[in-house]
Coordinates of C-alpha atoms and ligand atoms in Angstrom, one line a residue:
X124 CA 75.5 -47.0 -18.9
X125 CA 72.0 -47.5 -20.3
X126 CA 69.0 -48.2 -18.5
X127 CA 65.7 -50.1 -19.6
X128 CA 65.0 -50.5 -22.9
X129 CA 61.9 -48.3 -23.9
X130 CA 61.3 -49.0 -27.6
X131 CA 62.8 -50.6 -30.7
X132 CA 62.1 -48.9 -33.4
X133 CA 63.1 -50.2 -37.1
X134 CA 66.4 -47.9 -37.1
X135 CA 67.0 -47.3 -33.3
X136 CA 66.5 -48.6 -29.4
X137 CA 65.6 -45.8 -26.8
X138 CA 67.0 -46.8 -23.7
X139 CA 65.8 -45.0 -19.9
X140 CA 68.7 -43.0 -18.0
X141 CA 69.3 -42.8 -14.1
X142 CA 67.5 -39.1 -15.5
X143 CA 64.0 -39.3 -16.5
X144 CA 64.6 -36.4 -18.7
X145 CA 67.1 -37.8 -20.4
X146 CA 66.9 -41.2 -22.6
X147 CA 69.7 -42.7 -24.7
X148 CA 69.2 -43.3 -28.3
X149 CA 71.1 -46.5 -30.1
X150 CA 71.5 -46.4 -34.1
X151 CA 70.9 -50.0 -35.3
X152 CA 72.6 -51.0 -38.9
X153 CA 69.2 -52.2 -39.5
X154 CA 67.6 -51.1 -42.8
X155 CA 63.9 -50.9 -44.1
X156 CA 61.8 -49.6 -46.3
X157 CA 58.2 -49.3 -48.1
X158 CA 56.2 -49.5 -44.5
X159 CA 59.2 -52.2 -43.5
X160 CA 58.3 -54.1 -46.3
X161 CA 61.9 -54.2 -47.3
X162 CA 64.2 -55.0 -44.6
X163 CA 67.9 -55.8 -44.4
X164 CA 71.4 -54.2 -43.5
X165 CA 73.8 -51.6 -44.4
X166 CA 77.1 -52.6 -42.6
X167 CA 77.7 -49.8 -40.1
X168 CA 75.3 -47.7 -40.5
X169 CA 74.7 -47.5 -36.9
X170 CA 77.6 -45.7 -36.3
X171 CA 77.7 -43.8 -39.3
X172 CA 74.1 -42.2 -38.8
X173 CA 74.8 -41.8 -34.8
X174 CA 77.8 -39.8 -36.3
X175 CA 76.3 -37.7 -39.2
X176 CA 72.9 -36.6 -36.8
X177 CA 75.2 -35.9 -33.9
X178 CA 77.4 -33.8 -36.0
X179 CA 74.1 -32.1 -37.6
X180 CA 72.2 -31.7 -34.9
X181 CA 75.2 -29.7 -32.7
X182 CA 75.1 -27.5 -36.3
X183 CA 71.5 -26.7 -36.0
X184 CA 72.0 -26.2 -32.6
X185 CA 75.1 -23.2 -33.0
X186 CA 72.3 -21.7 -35.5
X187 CA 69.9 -21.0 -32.8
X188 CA 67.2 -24.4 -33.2
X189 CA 66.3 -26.4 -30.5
X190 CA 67.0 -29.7 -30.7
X191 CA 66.9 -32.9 -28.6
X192 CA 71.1 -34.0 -28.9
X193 CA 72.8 -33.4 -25.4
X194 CA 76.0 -35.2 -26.2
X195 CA 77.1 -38.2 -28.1
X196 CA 78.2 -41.1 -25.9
X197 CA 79.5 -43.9 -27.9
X198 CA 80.1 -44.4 -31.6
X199 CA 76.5 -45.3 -32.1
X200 CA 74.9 -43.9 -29.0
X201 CA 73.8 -40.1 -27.9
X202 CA 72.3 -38.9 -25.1
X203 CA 68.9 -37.0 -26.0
X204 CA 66.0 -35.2 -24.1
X205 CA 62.9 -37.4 -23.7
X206 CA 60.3 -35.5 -25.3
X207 CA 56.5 -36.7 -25.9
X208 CA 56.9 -37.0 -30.2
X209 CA 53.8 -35.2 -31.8
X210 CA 52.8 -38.6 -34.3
X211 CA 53.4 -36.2 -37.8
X212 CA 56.1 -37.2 -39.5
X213 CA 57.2 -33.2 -40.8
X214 CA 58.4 -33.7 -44.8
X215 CA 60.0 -30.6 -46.4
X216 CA 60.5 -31.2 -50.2
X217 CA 62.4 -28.6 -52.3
X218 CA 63.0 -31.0 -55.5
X219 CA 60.0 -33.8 -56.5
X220 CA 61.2 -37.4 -55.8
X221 CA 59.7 -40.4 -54.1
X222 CA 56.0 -40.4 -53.4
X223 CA 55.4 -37.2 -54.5
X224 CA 55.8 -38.0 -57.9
X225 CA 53.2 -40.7 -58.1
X226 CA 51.2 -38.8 -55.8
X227 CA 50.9 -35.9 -57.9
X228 CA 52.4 -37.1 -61.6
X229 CA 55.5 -34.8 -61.0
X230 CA 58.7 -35.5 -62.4
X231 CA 61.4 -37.0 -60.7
X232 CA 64.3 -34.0 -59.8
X233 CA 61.6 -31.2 -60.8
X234 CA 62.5 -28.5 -58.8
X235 CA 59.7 -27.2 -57.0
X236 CA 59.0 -23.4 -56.5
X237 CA 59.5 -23.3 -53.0
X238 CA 59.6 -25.5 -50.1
X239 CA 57.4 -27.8 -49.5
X240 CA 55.8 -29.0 -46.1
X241 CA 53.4 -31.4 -46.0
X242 CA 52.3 -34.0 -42.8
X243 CA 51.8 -37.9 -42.9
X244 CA 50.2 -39.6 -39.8
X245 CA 53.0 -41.3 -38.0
X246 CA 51.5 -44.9 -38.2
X247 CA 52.4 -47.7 -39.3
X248 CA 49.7 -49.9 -39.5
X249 CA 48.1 -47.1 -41.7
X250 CA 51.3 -46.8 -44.0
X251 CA 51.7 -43.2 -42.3
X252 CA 48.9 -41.3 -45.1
X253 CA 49.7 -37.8 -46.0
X254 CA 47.3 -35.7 -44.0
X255 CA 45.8 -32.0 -44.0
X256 CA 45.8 -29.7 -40.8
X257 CA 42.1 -30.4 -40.3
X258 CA 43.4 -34.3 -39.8
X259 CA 45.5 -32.9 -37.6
X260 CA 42.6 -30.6 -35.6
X261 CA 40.4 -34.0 -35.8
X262 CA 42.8 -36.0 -34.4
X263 CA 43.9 -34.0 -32.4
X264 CA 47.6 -35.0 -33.7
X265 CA 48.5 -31.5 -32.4
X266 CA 47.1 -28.3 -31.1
X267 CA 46.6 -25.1 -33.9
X268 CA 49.4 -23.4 -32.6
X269 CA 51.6 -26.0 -32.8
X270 CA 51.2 -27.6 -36.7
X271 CA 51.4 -23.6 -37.5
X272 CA 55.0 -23.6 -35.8
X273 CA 55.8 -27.3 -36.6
X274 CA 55.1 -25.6 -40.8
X275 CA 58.0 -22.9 -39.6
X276 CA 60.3 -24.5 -37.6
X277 CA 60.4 -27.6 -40.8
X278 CA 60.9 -24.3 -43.3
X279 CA 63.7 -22.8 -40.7
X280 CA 65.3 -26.1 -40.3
X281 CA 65.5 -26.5 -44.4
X282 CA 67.1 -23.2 -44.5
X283 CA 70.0 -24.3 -42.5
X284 CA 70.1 -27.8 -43.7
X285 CA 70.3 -26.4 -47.5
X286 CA 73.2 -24.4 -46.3
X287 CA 75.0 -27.0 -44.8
X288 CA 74.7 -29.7 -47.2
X289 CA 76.0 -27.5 -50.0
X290 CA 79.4 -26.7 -48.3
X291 CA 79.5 -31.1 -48.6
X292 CA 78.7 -30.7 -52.4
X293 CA 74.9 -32.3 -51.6
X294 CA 71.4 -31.0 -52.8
X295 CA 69.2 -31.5 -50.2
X296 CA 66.5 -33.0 -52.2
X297 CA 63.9 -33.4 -49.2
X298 CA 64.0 -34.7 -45.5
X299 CA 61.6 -35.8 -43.0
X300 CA 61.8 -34.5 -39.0
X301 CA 60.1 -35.5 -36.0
X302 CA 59.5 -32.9 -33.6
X303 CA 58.8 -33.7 -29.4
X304 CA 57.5 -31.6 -26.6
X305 CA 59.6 -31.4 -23.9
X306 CA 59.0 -30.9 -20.2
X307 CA 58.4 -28.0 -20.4
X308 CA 55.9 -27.9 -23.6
X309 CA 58.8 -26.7 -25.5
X310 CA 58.7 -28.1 -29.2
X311 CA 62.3 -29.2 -30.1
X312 CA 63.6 -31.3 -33.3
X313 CA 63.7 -35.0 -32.0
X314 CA 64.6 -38.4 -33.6
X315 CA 67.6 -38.3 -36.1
X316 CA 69.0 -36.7 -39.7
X317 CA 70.9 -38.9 -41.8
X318 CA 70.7 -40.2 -45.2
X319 CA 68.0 -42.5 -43.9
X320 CA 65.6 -39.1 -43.2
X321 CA 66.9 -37.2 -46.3
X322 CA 67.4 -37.4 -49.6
X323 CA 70.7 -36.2 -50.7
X324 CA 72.4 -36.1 -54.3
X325 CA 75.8 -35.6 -55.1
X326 CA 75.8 -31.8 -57.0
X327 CA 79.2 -32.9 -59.0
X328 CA 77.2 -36.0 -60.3
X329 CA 74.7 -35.9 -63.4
X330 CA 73.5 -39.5 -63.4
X331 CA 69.9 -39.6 -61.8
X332 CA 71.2 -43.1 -60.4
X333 CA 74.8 -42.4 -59.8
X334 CA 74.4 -39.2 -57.8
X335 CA 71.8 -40.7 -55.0
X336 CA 73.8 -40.9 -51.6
X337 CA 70.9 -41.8 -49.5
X338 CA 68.9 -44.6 -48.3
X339 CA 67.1 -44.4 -51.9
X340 CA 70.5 -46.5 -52.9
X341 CA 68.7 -49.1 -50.3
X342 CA 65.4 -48.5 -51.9
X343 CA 66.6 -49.4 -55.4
X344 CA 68.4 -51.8 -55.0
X345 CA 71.4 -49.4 -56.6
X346 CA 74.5 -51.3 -54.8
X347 CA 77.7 -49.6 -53.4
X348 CA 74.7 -48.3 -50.3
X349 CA 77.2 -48.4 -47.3
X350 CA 79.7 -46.7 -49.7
X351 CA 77.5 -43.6 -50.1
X352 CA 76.6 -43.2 -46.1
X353 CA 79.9 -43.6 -46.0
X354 CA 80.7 -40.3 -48.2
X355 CA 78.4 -38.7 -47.2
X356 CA 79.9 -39.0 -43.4
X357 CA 83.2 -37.8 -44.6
X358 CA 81.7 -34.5 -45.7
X359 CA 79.6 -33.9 -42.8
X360 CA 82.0 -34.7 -40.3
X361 CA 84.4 -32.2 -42.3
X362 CA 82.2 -29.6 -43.1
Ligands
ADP167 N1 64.0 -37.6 -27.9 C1 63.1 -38.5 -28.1 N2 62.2 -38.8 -27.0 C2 61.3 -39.8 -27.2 N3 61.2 -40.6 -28.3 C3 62.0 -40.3 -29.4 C4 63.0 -39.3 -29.3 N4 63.7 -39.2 -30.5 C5 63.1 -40.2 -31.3 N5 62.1 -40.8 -30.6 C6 61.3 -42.0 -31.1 O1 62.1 -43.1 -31.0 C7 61.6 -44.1 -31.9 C8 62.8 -45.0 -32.4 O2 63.3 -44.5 -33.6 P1 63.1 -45.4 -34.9 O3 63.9 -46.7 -34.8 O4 63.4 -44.5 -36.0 O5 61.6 -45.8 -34.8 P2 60.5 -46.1 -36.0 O6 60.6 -47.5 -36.3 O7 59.2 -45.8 -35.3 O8 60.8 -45.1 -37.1 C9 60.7 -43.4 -32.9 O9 59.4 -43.8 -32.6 C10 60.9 -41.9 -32.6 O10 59.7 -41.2 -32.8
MG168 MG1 62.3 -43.8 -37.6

């Protein structure tokens, strides 16, 4: 039974509860990219994203994290904590792809010496810009304390997440998190993990086009798109 509808976001509706501390979250099939520049479809992703994050999250969860999942509730539906979302989108890189590469004039699958965190401002009329921790002090984006333990939980949750992936025969190329503060001013890993939050290459597959299993297929313009969520669900679910 949902509630209100809170927000629609481009990959999800929040929706109130009879609980005010808890909200359900409903994955759209909707697609876009560049700042929503590019928008279309990917037939089912909805339910294939709900599936994969649901699964993950309940991983990450058995490992000791704190995240915002309480249970899934329908095919494309789960029951999270309402948390207050700190506006930094957390990016963890441990191979250079995407913007980075422009960015910095780093080649694309360079592996980099270790993790990488870095912070864009959640905002989308700004095209959410990379930003330093003294953007995040000015802006008061998020208190000292708290972009110091949103840098170690990001590196803790690539740990796990590099783990996991490899038993599905996937590099985890980089991802990006959201993390809320709940009721209680406790900071747990909101928002979703799927191949529309990471990037994800088949280890079995050499081609740099071939081997992409993420949303980068969307990005591209690489075809067989739904096909690779697709895979990639099989694994996680089985893994
Ligand atoms: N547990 C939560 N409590 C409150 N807001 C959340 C929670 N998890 C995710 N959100 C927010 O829900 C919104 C909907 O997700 P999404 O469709 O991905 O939005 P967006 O278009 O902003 O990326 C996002 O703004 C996200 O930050
Ligand atoms: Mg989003």
């Amino acid at each position: 039974m949902s509630g209100t509808k809170l927000y629609e976001g481009k990959a999800k509706i929040l929706f109130t509860t009879n609980d005010p501390n808890i909200l359900l979250s409903r994955y759209k099939d909707d697609a876009t990219a560049f700042n929503a520049l590019k928008k279309g479809t990917i037939a089912n992703k909805g339910e294939m994203n709900c599936a994969i994050a649901s699964h993950i999250f309940q991983y990450l969860e058995i490992q000791g994290l704190a995240t915002h999942f309480i249970k899934q509730v329908s095919p494309n539906e789960m029951q999270v904590a309402a948390v207050k979302i700190l506006p930094i989108e957390v990016v963890v890189r441990n191979i250079a792809a995407g913007s980075i590469c422009k960015r910095l004039g780093l080649e694309q699958g360079q592996p980099l010496k270790q993790p990488l965190v870095e912070f864009f401002y959640k905002n989308d009329d700004l095209g959410d810009p990379l930003i330093t921790d003294a953007h995040v002090a000015m802006l008061d984006l998020a208190t000292p304390e708290q972009a110091a333990q949103l840098k170690q939980l990001a590196l803790d949750i690539n740990q796990h997440l590099q783990t996991f992936f490899d038993r599905c025969n996937l590099i985890l190329v980089d991802f990006k998190v959201e993390i809320g503060v709940d009721v209680k001013g406790k900071l747990l890993l909101a928002d979703e993990i799927s191949p529309d939050t990471c990037r994800l290459w088949d280890k079995a597959i050499a081609d740099p086009s071939d081997r992409i299993m993420d949303k980068d297929r969307f990005r591209q313009d690489l075809g067989n798109i739904a096909e690779a969520y697709q895979e990639v669900m099989k694994r996680v679910l089985a893994a």
